Amino acid sequence: MPKPPSRAATPRPGVELLARLTMLAQELAGAFRPASVIDLVARALAELLKPDRLSVVLLDAESNRLAVTYDTNAAPARTDDPLLQLALRRGPLAFPRDVREEARRRGAELGGEAPGSWIGAPLIAAGRTMGAVSVSSDRAGVLGKAELTLVSLVLAQGAIALENARLVELLSSAKREWEKTVDAISQAICIVDAHGTVRRANRVFAELIQMPVTAIPGRPWLGLLPPAWSDPVARAIAEPSATSTEIRAGERALLLTTIPMAEPGSAVLVFEDQTERRRLQEQLIQSEKMSAIGQLIAGVAHDLNNPLASVVGFSDFLAETGVPASLEEPLQVIRQEAERAATIVKNLLSFARSQEGERARQPIQQLLESTLVLLRNQLMAHKVEATLDVEPGLPEVEVDANQIKQVFVNLINNACQAIASDAPSGRIWITAKRAQDVIAVSVTDSGP
């Protein structure tokens, strides 16, 4: 009498089977990626059933499209494979034999060679189908109801683990998106809960308090912010509606905006650096003042020209009519100083006028010297010595004299202020030299 066919694929009963399922549960507990979950489930089924082919198809949560994520064959199954589709739509199913006929009875036509026996079951978690598993053997009678029960047990564990892994992946993705979004914002942002603990912060906030961004969550905000900010921040958090207040950090001015959250005492804190904006505002105010001063200078200079011209004219008249020898030198000094004053007035008037499009070729040294004449008193008041060094033989430059002088005035003023803010006196070096096809003018100061 012939021996019955061996059922080597039949799952091992008893303690060994329980031990393998327990091991699978432990492995799944540490799997936080969907791909890892599928790999563990497939390996467990392969060990327990020893099939000739095992395929897993998953439904993408975002695109709602199927993708084969595991296959023991070198050429993976197609997502429209009739047996995979049957497992997804009609499973769990077990066809111990006559697989082609059984599939046809359920509306699936198999192309090519049919397996000897087959099991198909969906992956279901929280009432939602997430994918399916197709297990086949070349021999008939190997895969039946008992094996289907085992597959269902394994997939029940796998589906829960897969759902958890997808949630972890979703949370991780949301966290990365949040970090990417808030890190792109130029303001410093942190979220404080009702207990005063910082829950999240962006990189600008980390730079503000000079601490690694990963070390901030879980710390109390009182221990992170400067002590001088404690009272204004606490008052702002206590406000029931959004509020803004200004705080300072050394020379930096920051605008703190607090936005209350649903839980009382929790809020979003937004710190916006106002230093650059304030500096630009001050520059604008200073520019408007300079414009007004320029108009005043133009009027005063025009009024001074007439008396200065009279002084020069009368000094010439006296020199021509003859004066005692003792008065010749004083008269010459009067004429020279009047001419110098007239030159200063002319420079002031030229600088104050708004002349557009008047470009002309002129020596760079003359432009720099006339600029220094304008700033002579200011430099003396700050006890700053200015040295001019112009390379000999420089060609003339075609510029608008008034505009280029304004540039030089701003550069020298900035250098003078940098020195004056830190030292009682200092030096400024102004150089002009050839640099390839251009003339380079540099202003260097002795400040920090």
Tab-separated table of C-alpha atoms in Angstrom, residues 365 368-369 371-373 375-376 379-380 383-391 412 415-416 426-432 441-446:
chain	number	residue	atom	x	y	z
A	365	GLN	CA	41.641	113.418	-5.968
A	368	LEU	CA	37.954	113.351	-2.344
A	369	GLU	CA	39.647	116.578	-1.237
A	371	THR	CA	34.582	115.937	0.405
A	372	LEU	CA	37.127	116.169	3.228
A	373	VAL	CA	36.724	119.955	3.255
A	375	LEU	CA	33.670	117.075	6.755
A	376	ARG	CA	36.654	118.882	8.303
A	379	LEU	CA	36.229	115.068	11.947
A	380	MET	CA	37.845	117.594	14.271
A	383	LYS	CA	39.141	113.977	17.137
A	384	VAL	CA	39.536	111.859	14.039
A	385	GLU	CA	42.499	112.407	11.727
A	386	ALA	CA	41.868	111.682	8.046
A	387	THR	CA	44.704	110.744	5.680
A	388	LEU	CA	44.229	110.857	1.904
A	389	ASP	CA	46.479	108.724	-0.302
A	390	VAL	CA	45.856	108.896	-4.065
A	391	GLU	CA	47.980	106.902	-6.480
A	412	ILE	CA	33.571	108.578	5.937
A	415	ALA	CA	33.929	105.202	9.685
A	416	CYS	CA	33.905	108.246	11.960
A	426	GLY	CA	41.090	107.679	15.903
A	427	ARG	CA	42.268	107.686	12.317
A	428	ILE	CA	40.715	107.219	8.908
A	429	TRP	CA	42.700	106.254	5.817
A	430	ILE	CA	41.205	107.094	2.417
A	431	THR	CA	42.986	105.549	-0.548
A	432	ALA	CA	42.398	105.640	-4.286
A	441	VAL	CA	38.425	103.940	-3.397
A	442	SER	CA	38.601	102.464	0.100
A	443	VAL	CA	37.864	103.977	3.507
A	444	THR	CA	39.505	102.257	6.489
A	445	ASP	CA	39.149	103.257	10.125
A	446	SER	CA	40.985	102.410	13.333
